């Protein structure tokens, strides 16, 4: 009996370590797959390939844009973006850094990425992907512009002035909506 335990214990330990290594390999594989989807999604925009771009979005996906009012469900986002795709004038985002994490069951991934963009300079994207029928799809994407803390006060003032100007322009365009206010 003692002799067999010398073989069984190392065998069990080896199998447990192998299972952990396999799990780590599966995580790395899933992270790479998520990264590939995001990279192709960004590339599809840069190449103005509308069908490919939107095929990466899950049904019911949400895109959070830069403006506080920009919360686009997939079909509304597609209608908004269509003229740019049709004219082949789209944005170019290139991830320069990305972190991907996975749920324990491996069916949900969340990420954040630093983006080099053609028009905004440095930007940030974050979101969630879900694995549907074996394919990773973007369920939510939030685009933001990082603001250094030292510049925040000035940027905030600029945003407040812009919003006031936009409200005045809206009031001037639709004065009947403001009667009685």
JSON list of C-alpha atoms in Angstrom, two decimals:
[
{"chain": "A", "resi": 1, "resn": "UNK", "atom": "CA", "xyz": [0.00, 0.00, 0.00]},
{"chain": "A", "resi": 2, "resn": "UNK", "atom": "CA", "xyz": [2.72, 2.42, 0.90]},
{"chain": "A", "resi": 3, "resn": "UNK", "atom": "CA", "xyz": [4.50, 1.93, -2.36]},
{"chain": "A", "resi": 4, "resn": "UNK", "atom": "CA", "xyz": [1.36, 2.72, -4.36]},
{"chain": "A", "resi": 5, "resn": "UNK", "atom": "CA", "xyz": [0.81, 5.99, -2.47]},
{"chain": "A", "resi": 6, "resn": "UNK", "atom": "CA", "xyz": [4.22, 7.11, -3.72]},
{"chain": "A", "resi": 7, "resn": "UNK", "atom": "CA", "xyz": [2.78, 6.83, -7.21]},
{"chain": "A", "resi": 8, "resn": "UNK", "atom": "CA", "xyz": [-0.78, 8.02, -6.57]},
{"chain": "A", "resi": 9, "resn": "UNK", "atom": "CA", "xyz": [0.02, 11.27, -4.75]},
{"chain": "A", "resi": 10, "resn": "UNK", "atom": "CA", "xyz": [2.40, 12.62, -7.41]},
{"chain": "A", "resi": 11, "resn": "UNK", "atom": "CA", "xyz": [-0.02, 11.48, -10.11]},
{"chain": "A", "resi": 12, "resn": "UNK", "atom": "CA", "xyz": [-2.92, 13.40, -8.49]},
{"chain": "A", "resi": 13, "resn": "UNK", "atom": "CA", "xyz": [-0.75, 16.46, -7.92]},
{"chain": "A", "resi": 14, "resn": "UNK", "atom": "CA", "xyz": [0.40, 16.39, -11.54]},
{"chain": "A", "resi": 15, "resn": "UNK", "atom": "CA", "xyz": [-3.21, 16.17, -12.77]},
{"chain": "A", "resi": 16, "resn": "UNK", "atom": "CA", "xyz": [-4.33, 19.06, -10.55]},
{"chain": "A", "resi": 17, "resn": "UNK", "atom": "CA", "xyz": [-1.48, 21.24, -11.77]},
{"chain": "A", "resi": 18, "resn": "UNK", "atom": "CA", "xyz": [-2.29, 20.26, -15.34]},
{"chain": "A", "resi": 19, "resn": "UNK", "atom": "CA", "xyz": [-5.95, 21.23, -14.87]},
{"chain": "A", "resi": 20, "resn": "UNK", "atom": "CA", "xyz": [-4.91, 24.62, -13.50]},
{"chain": "A", "resi": 21, "resn": "UNK", "atom": "CA", "xyz": [-2.55, 25.13, -16.41]},
{"chain": "A", "resi": 22, "resn": "UNK", "atom": "CA", "xyz": [-5.32, 24.18, -18.81]},
{"chain": "A", "resi": 23, "resn": "UNK", "atom": "CA", "xyz": [-7.66, 26.64, -17.13]},
{"chain": "A", "resi": 24, "resn": "UNK", "atom": "CA", "xyz": [-5.04, 29.38, -17.46]},
{"chain": "A", "resi": 25, "resn": "UNK", "atom": "CA", "xyz": [-4.52, 28.46, -21.10]},
{"chain": "A", "resi": 26, "resn": "UNK", "atom": "CA", "xyz": [-8.29, 28.63, -21.70]},
{"chain": "A", "resi": 27, "resn": "UNK", "atom": "CA", "xyz": [-8.40, 32.07, -20.06]},
{"chain": "A", "resi": 28, "resn": "UNK", "atom": "CA", "xyz": [-5.54, 33.32, -22.23]},
{"chain": "A", "resi": 29, "resn": "UNK", "atom": "CA", "xyz": [-7.26, 31.89, -25.31]},
{"chain": "A", "resi": 30, "resn": "UNK", "atom": "CA", "xyz": [-10.55, 33.60, -24.44]},
{"chain": "A", "resi": 31, "resn": "UNK", "atom": "CA", "xyz": [-8.76, 36.90, -23.73]},
{"chain": "A", "resi": 32, "resn": "UNK", "atom": "CA", "xyz": [-7.05, 36.69, -27.11]},
{"chain": "A", "resi": 33, "resn": "UNK", "atom": "CA", "xyz": [-10.38, 35.94, -28.81]},
{"chain": "A", "resi": 34, "resn": "UNK", "atom": "CA", "xyz": [-12.02, 38.94, -27.14]},
{"chain": "A", "resi": 35, "resn": "UNK", "atom": "CA", "xyz": [-9.10, 41.12, -28.20]},
{"chain": "A", "resi": 36, "resn": "UNK", "atom": "CA", "xyz": [-9.40, 39.86, -31.78]},
{"chain": "A", "resi": 37, "resn": "UNK", "atom": "CA", "xyz": [-13.11, 40.77, -31.86]},
{"chain": "A", "resi": 38, "resn": "UNK", "atom": "CA", "xyz": [-12.41, 44.27, -30.55]},
{"chain": "A", "resi": 39, "resn": "UNK", "atom": "CA", "xyz": [-9.51, 44.77, -32.97]},
{"chain": "A", "resi": 40, "resn": "UNK", "atom": "CA", "xyz": [-11.63, 43.64, -35.93]},
{"chain": "A", "resi": 41, "resn": "UNK", "atom": "CA", "xyz": [-14.52, 45.85, -34.79]},
{"chain": "A", "resi": 42, "resn": "UNK", "atom": "CA", "xyz": [-12.23, 48.90, -34.74]},
{"chain": "A", "resi": 43, "resn": "UNK", "atom": "CA", "xyz": [-10.73, 47.89, -38.10]},
{"chain": "A", "resi": 44, "resn": "UNK", "atom": "CA", "xyz": [-14.20, 47.48, -39.64]},
{"chain": "A", "resi": 45, "resn": "UNK", "atom": "CA", "xyz": [-14.99, 51.09, -38.66]},
{"chain": "A", "resi": 46, "resn": "UNK", "atom": "CA", "xyz": [-11.70, 52.34, -40.09]},
{"chain": "A", "resi": 47, "resn": "UNK", "atom": "CA", "xyz": [-12.42, 50.46, -43.34]},
{"chain": "A", "resi": 48, "resn": "UNK", "atom": "CA", "xyz": [-16.05, 51.71, -43.34]},
{"chain": "A", "resi": 49, "resn": "UNK", "atom": "CA", "xyz": [-17.42, 48.15, -43.44]},
{"chain": "A", "resi": 50, "resn": "UNK", "atom": "CA", "xyz": [-20.81, 48.69, -41.83]},
{"chain": "A", "resi": 51, "resn": "UNK", "atom": "CA", "xyz": [-22.09, 45.11, -41.95]},
{"chain": "A", "resi": 52, "resn": "UNK", "atom": "CA", "xyz": [-18.90, 43.71, -40.39]},
{"chain": "A", "resi": 53, "resn": "UNK", "atom": "CA", "xyz": [-18.84, 46.46, -37.76]},
{"chain": "A", "resi": 54, "resn": "UNK", "atom": "CA", "xyz": [-22.39, 45.88, -36.58]},
{"chain": "A", "resi": 55, "resn": "UNK", "atom": "CA", "xyz": [-22.09, 42.08, -36.76]},
{"chain": "A", "resi": 56, "resn": "UNK", "atom": "CA", "xyz": [-19.76, 42.33, -33.76]},
{"chain": "A", "resi": 57, "resn": "UNK", "atom": "CA", "xyz": [-22.54, 43.88, -31.65]},
{"chain": "A", "resi": 58, "resn": "UNK", "atom": "CA", "xyz": [-24.86, 41.55, -29.75]},
{"chain": "A", "resi": 59, "resn": "UNK", "atom": "CA", "xyz": [-28.62, 41.91, -30.17]},
{"chain": "A", "resi": 60, "resn": "UNK", "atom": "CA", "xyz": [-29.66, 44.70, -27.81]},
{"chain": "A", "resi": 61, "resn": "UNK", "atom": "CA", "xyz": [-26.10, 46.05, -27.56]},
{"chain": "A", "resi": 62, "resn": "UNK", "atom": "CA", "xyz": [-25.56, 49.57, -26.24]},
{"chain": "A", "resi": 63, "resn": "UNK", "atom": "CA", "xyz": [-22.91, 52.09, -27.34]},
{"chain": "A", "resi": 64, "resn": "UNK", "atom": "CA", "xyz": [-22.20, 54.90, -24.88]},
{"chain": "A", "resi": 65, "resn": "UNK", "atom": "CA", "xyz": [-20.77, 57.89, -26.74]},
{"chain": "A", "resi": 66, "resn": "UNK", "atom": "CA", "xyz": [-18.87, 60.90, -25.47]},
{"chain": "A", "resi": 67, "resn": "UNK", "atom": "CA", "xyz": [-21.83, 63.21, -24.93]},
{"chain": "A", "resi": 68, "resn": "UNK", "atom": "CA", "xyz": [-23.95, 62.70, -21.80]},
{"chain": "A", "resi": 69, "resn": "UNK", "atom": "CA", "xyz": [-26.98, 62.17, -24.05]},
{"chain": "A", "resi": 70, "resn": "UNK", "atom": "CA", "xyz": [-25.35, 59.49, -26.21]},
{"chain": "A", "resi": 71, "resn": "UNK", "atom": "CA", "xyz": [-26.71, 56.11, -25.18]},
{"chain": "A", "resi": 72, "resn": "UNK", "atom": "CA", "xyz": [-27.30, 54.29, -28.43]},
{"chain": "A", "resi": 73, "resn": "UNK", "atom": "CA", "xyz": [-29.06, 50.96, -28.69]},
{"chain": "A", "resi": 74, "resn": "UNK", "atom": "CA", "xyz": [-27.70, 48.92, -31.59]},
{"chain": "A", "resi": 75, "resn": "UNK", "atom": "CA", "xyz": [-30.27, 49.78, -34.27]},
{"chain": "A", "resi": 76, "resn": "UNK", "atom": "CA", "xyz": [-30.41, 53.49, -33.36]},
{"chain": "A", "resi": 77, "resn": "UNK", "atom": "CA", "xyz": [-26.61, 53.59, -33.37]},
{"chain": "A", "resi": 78, "resn": "UNK", "atom": "CA", "xyz": [-26.59, 51.95, -36.78]},
{"chain": "A", "resi": 79, "resn": "UNK", "atom": "CA", "xyz": [-29.06, 54.51, -38.18]},
{"chain": "A", "resi": 80, "resn": "UNK", "atom": "CA", "xyz": [-26.93, 57.34, -36.76]},
{"chain": "A", "resi": 81, "resn": "UNK", "atom": "CA", "xyz": [-23.64, 55.89, -38.10]},
{"chain": "A", "resi": 82, "resn": "UNK", "atom": "CA", "xyz": [-24.95, 54.77, -41.50]},
{"chain": "A", "resi": 83, "resn": "UNK", "atom": "CA", "xyz": [-24.28, 58.06, -43.36]},
{"chain": "A", "resi": 84, "resn": "UNK", "atom": "CA", "xyz": [-20.62, 57.94, -42.28]},
{"chain": "A", "resi": 85, "resn": "UNK", "atom": "CA", "xyz": [-20.27, 54.33, -43.37]},
{"chain": "A", "resi": 86, "resn": "UNK", "atom": "CA", "xyz": [-22.01, 55.08, -46.69]},
{"chain": "A", "resi": 87, "resn": "UNK", "atom": "CA", "xyz": [-19.70, 58.05, -47.34]},
{"chain": "A", "resi": 88, "resn": "UNK", "atom": "CA", "xyz": [-16.71, 55.94, -46.17]},
{"chain": "A", "resi": 89, "resn": "UNK", "atom": "CA", "xyz": [-15.81, 58.61, -43.57]},
{"chain": "A", "resi": 90, "resn": "UNK", "atom": "CA", "xyz": [-15.46, 56.77, -40.30]},
{"chain": "A", "resi": 91, "resn": "UNK", "atom": "CA", "xyz": [-13.29, 56.89, -37.23]},
{"chain": "A", "resi": 92, "resn": "UNK", "atom": "CA", "xyz": [-9.99, 55.10, -36.68]},
{"chain": "A", "resi": 93, "resn": "UNK", "atom": "CA", "xyz": [-9.34, 53.63, -33.24]},
{"chain": "A", "resi": 94, "resn": "UNK", "atom": "CA", "xyz": [-6.25, 51.56, -32.47]},
{"chain": "A", "resi": 95, "resn": "UNK", "atom": "CA", "xyz": [-5.90, 49.94, -29.05]},
{"chain": "A", "resi": 96, "resn": "UNK", "atom": "CA", "xyz": [-2.49, 50.64, -27.56]},
{"chain": "A", "resi": 97, "resn": "UNK", "atom": "CA", "xyz": [-3.26, 48.86, -24.30]},
{"chain": "A", "resi": 98, "resn": "UNK", "atom": "CA", "xyz": [-6.05, 46.51, -23.29]},
{"chain": "A", "resi": 99, "resn": "UNK", "atom": "CA", "xyz": [-7.00, 44.51, -20.20]},
{"chain": "A", "resi": 100, "resn": "UNK", "atom": "CA", "xyz": [-9.57, 41.71, -20.43]},
{"chain": "A", "resi": 101, "resn": "UNK", "atom": "CA", "xyz": [-11.15, 39.80, -17.53]},
{"chain": "A", "resi": 102, "resn": "UNK", "atom": "CA", "xyz": [-13.54, 36.85, -17.64]},
{"chain": "A", "resi": 103, "resn": "UNK", "atom": "CA", "xyz": [-16.40, 35.53, -15.56]},
{"chain": "A", "resi": 104, "resn": "UNK", "atom": "CA", "xyz": [-15.75, 32.17, -13.87]},
{"chain": "A", "resi": 105, "resn": "UNK", "atom": "CA", "xyz": [-17.91, 30.36, -16.44]},
{"chain": "A", "resi": 106, "resn": "UNK", "atom": "CA", "xyz": [-16.02, 32.02, -19.31]},
{"chain": "A", "resi": 107, "resn": "UNK", "atom": "CA", "xyz": [-19.16, 33.36, -20.99]},
{"chain": "A", "resi": 108, "resn": "UNK", "atom": "CA", "xyz": [-18.81, 37.04, -20.08]},
{"chain": "A", "resi": 109, "resn": "UNK", "atom": "CA", "xyz": [-15.78, 39.27, -20.56]},
{"chain": "A", "resi": 110, "resn": "UNK", "atom": "CA", "xyz": [-15.21, 42.86, -19.54]},
{"chain": "A", "resi": 111, "resn": "UNK", "atom": "CA", "xyz": [-12.38, 45.06, -20.70]},
{"chain": "A", "resi": 112, "resn": "UNK", "atom": "CA", "xyz": [-10.84, 48.47, -20.77]},
{"chain": "A", "resi": 113, "resn": "UNK", "atom": "CA", "xyz": [-8.60, 49.76, -23.51]},
{"chain": "A", "resi": 114, "resn": "UNK", "atom": "CA", "xyz": [-6.54, 52.81, -24.24]},
{"chain": "A", "resi": 115, "resn": "UNK", "atom": "CA", "xyz": [-7.11, 54.03, -27.79]},
{"chain": "A", "resi": 116, "resn": "UNK", "atom": "CA", "xyz": [-5.08, 56.09, -30.20]},
{"chain": "A", "resi": 117, "resn": "UNK", "atom": "CA", "xyz": [-7.64, 57.81, -32.42]},
{"chain": "A", "resi": 118, "resn": "UNK", "atom": "CA", "xyz": [-7.47, 59.72, -35.70]},
{"chain": "A", "resi": 119, "resn": "UNK", "atom": "CA", "xyz": [-9.54, 62.67, -34.49]},
{"chain": "A", "resi": 120, "resn": "UNK", "atom": "CA", "xyz": [-9.63, 62.79, -30.68]},
{"chain": "A", "resi": 121, "resn": "UNK", "atom": "CA", "xyz": [-6.11, 61.85, -29.68]},
{"chain": "A", "resi": 122, "resn": "UNK", "atom": "CA", "xyz": [-5.97, 59.58, -26.66]},
{"chain": "A", "resi": 123, "resn": "UNK", "atom": "CA", "xyz": [-9.31, 57.98, -25.73]},
{"chain": "A", "resi": 124, "resn": "UNK", "atom": "CA", "xyz": [-10.53, 55.11, -23.60]},
{"chain": "A", "resi": 125, "resn": "UNK", "atom": "CA", "xyz": [-13.01, 52.36, -24.31]},
{"chain": "A", "resi": 126, "resn": "UNK", "atom": "CA", "xyz": [-14.53, 49.92, -21.87]},
{"chain": "A", "resi": 127, "resn": "UNK", "atom": "CA", "xyz": [-17.29, 47.40, -22.08]},
{"chain": "A", "resi": 128, "resn": "UNK", "atom": "CA", "xyz": [-18.70, 43.92, -21.89]},
{"chain": "A", "resi": 129, "resn": "UNK", "atom": "CA", "xyz": [-18.74, 41.03, -24.34]},
{"chain": "A", "resi": 130, "resn": "UNK", "atom": "CA", "xyz": [-20.89, 37.92, -24.11]},
{"chain": "A", "resi": 131, "resn": "UNK", "atom": "CA", "xyz": [-20.28, 34.56, -25.72]},
{"chain": "A", "resi": 132, "resn": "UNK", "atom": "CA", "xyz": [-23.35, 33.68, -27.79]},
{"chain": "A", "resi": 133, "resn": "UNK", "atom": "CA", "xyz": [-23.42, 30.43, -29.75]},
{"chain": "A", "resi": 134, "resn": "UNK", "atom": "CA", "xyz": [-19.64, 30.16, -29.39]},
{"chain": "A", "resi": 135, "resn": "UNK", "atom": "CA", "xyz": [-18.97, 33.70, -30.68]},
{"chain": "A", "resi": 136, "resn": "UNK", "atom": "CA", "xyz": [-17.88, 36.73, -28.65]},
{"chain": "A", "resi": 137, "resn": "UNK", "atom": "CA", "xyz": [-20.16, 39.73, -29.22]},
{"chain": "A", "resi": 138, "resn": "UNK", "atom": "CA", "xyz": [-20.02, 43.23, -27.77]},
{"chain": "A", "resi": 139, "resn": "UNK", "atom": "CA", "xyz": [-22.96, 43.84, -25.43]},
{"chain": "A", "resi": 140, "resn": "UNK", "atom": "CA", "xyz": [-21.87, 47.28, -24.23]},
{"chain": "A", "resi": 141, "resn": "UNK", "atom": "CA", "xyz": [-19.15, 49.70, -25.25]},
{"chain": "A", "resi": 142, "resn": "UNK", "atom": "CA", "xyz": [-18.44, 53.01, -23.50]},
{"chain": "A", "resi": 143, "resn": "UNK", "atom": "CA", "xyz": [-16.16, 55.56, -25.15]},
{"chain": "A", "resi": 144, "resn": "UNK", "atom": "CA", "xyz": [-14.56, 58.27, -23.02]},
{"chain": "A", "resi": 145, "resn": "UNK", "atom": "CA", "xyz": [-11.83, 60.87, -23.12]},
{"chain": "A", "resi": 146, "resn": "UNK", "atom": "CA", "xyz": [-9.44, 60.82, -20.17]},
{"chain": "A", "resi": 147, "resn": "UNK", "atom": "CA", "xyz": [-9.06, 64.26, -18.63]},
{"chain": "A", "resi": 148, "resn": "UNK", "atom": "CA", "xyz": [-6.02, 64.97, -16.47]},
{"chain": "A", "resi": 149, "resn": "UNK", "atom": "CA", "xyz": [-7.18, 66.14, -13.00]},
{"chain": "A", "resi": 150, "resn": "UNK", "atom": "CA", "xyz": [-5.23, 69.39, -13.38]},
{"chain": "A", "resi": 151, "resn": "UNK", "atom": "CA", "xyz": [-7.31, 70.28, -16.47]},
{"chain": "A", "resi": 152, "resn": "UNK", "atom": "CA", "xyz": [-10.69, 69.19, -15.13]},
{"chain": "A", "resi": 153, "resn": "UNK", "atom": "CA", "xyz": [-11.89, 72.56, -13.81]},
{"chain": "A", "resi": 154, "resn": "UNK", "atom": "CA", "xyz": [-11.22, 74.29, -17.12]},
{"chain": "A", "resi": 155, "resn": "UNK", "atom": "CA", "xyz": [-12.77, 71.47, -19.15]},
{"chain": "A", "resi": 156, "resn": "UNK", "atom": "CA", "xyz": [-15.85, 71.46, -16.91]},
{"chain": "A", "resi": 157, "resn": "UNK", "atom": "CA", "xyz": [-16.32, 75.20, -17.43]},
{"chain": "A", "resi": 158, "resn": "UNK", "atom": "CA", "xyz": [-16.06, 74.74, -21.20]},
{"chain": "A", "resi": 159, "resn": "UNK", "atom": "CA", "xyz": [-18.66, 71.96, -21.12]},
{"chain": "A", "resi": 160, "resn": "UNK", "atom": "CA", "xyz": [-21.06, 74.06, -19.03]},
{"chain": "A", "resi": 161, "resn": "UNK", "atom": "CA", "xyz": [-20.71, 77.01, -21.45]},
{"chain": "A", "resi": 162, "resn": "UNK", "atom": "CA", "xyz": [-21.29, 74.72, -24.41]},
{"chain": "A", "resi": 163, "resn": "UNK", "atom": "CA", "xyz": [-24.43, 73.25, -22.84]},
{"chain": "A", "resi": 164, "resn": "UNK", "atom": "CA", "xyz": [-25.79, 76.73, -22.10]},
{"chain": "A", "resi": 165, "resn": "UNK", "atom": "CA", "xyz": [-25.14, 77.77, -25.71]},
{"chain": "A", "resi": 166, "resn": "UNK", "atom": "CA", "xyz": [-26.85, 74.61, -26.97]},
{"chain": "A", "resi": 167, "resn": "UNK", "atom": "CA", "xyz": [-29.87, 75.26, -24.73]},
{"chain": "A", "resi": 168, "resn": "UNK", "atom": "CA", "xyz": [-30.13, 78.86, -26.03]},
{"chain": "A", "resi": 169, "resn": "UNK", "atom": "CA", "xyz": [-29.91, 77.65, -29.62]},
{"chain": "A", "resi": 170, "resn": "UNK", "atom": "CA", "xyz": [-32.63, 75.07, -28.97]},
{"chain": "A", "resi": 171, "resn": "UNK", "atom": "CA", "xyz": [-34.83, 77.70, -27.31]},
{"chain": "A", "resi": 172, "resn": "UNK", "atom": "CA", "xyz": [-34.36, 80.04, -30.28]},
{"chain": "A", "resi": 173, "resn": "UNK", "atom": "CA", "xyz": [-35.18, 77.26, -32.74]},
{"chain": "A", "resi": 174, "resn": "UNK", "atom": "CA", "xyz": [-38.31, 76.10, -30.85]},
{"chain": "A", "resi": 175, "resn": "UNK", "atom": "CA", "xyz": [-39.72, 79.12, -28.96]},
{"chain": "A", "resi": 176, "resn": "UNK", "atom": "CA", "xyz": [-43.22, 77.62, -28.72]},
{"chain": "A", "resi": 177, "resn": "UNK", "atom": "CA", "xyz": [-41.88, 74.81, -26.50]},
{"chain": "A", "resi": 178, "resn": "UNK", "atom": "CA", "xyz": [-40.73, 77.37, -23.95]},
{"chain": "A", "resi": 179, "resn": "UNK", "atom": "CA", "xyz": [-43.96, 79.37, -23.56]},
{"chain": "A", "resi": 180, "resn": "UNK", "atom": "CA", "xyz": [-45.17, 79.32, -20.00]},
{"chain": "A", "resi": 181, "resn": "UNK", "atom": "CA", "xyz": [-41.82, 78.32, -18.53]}
]
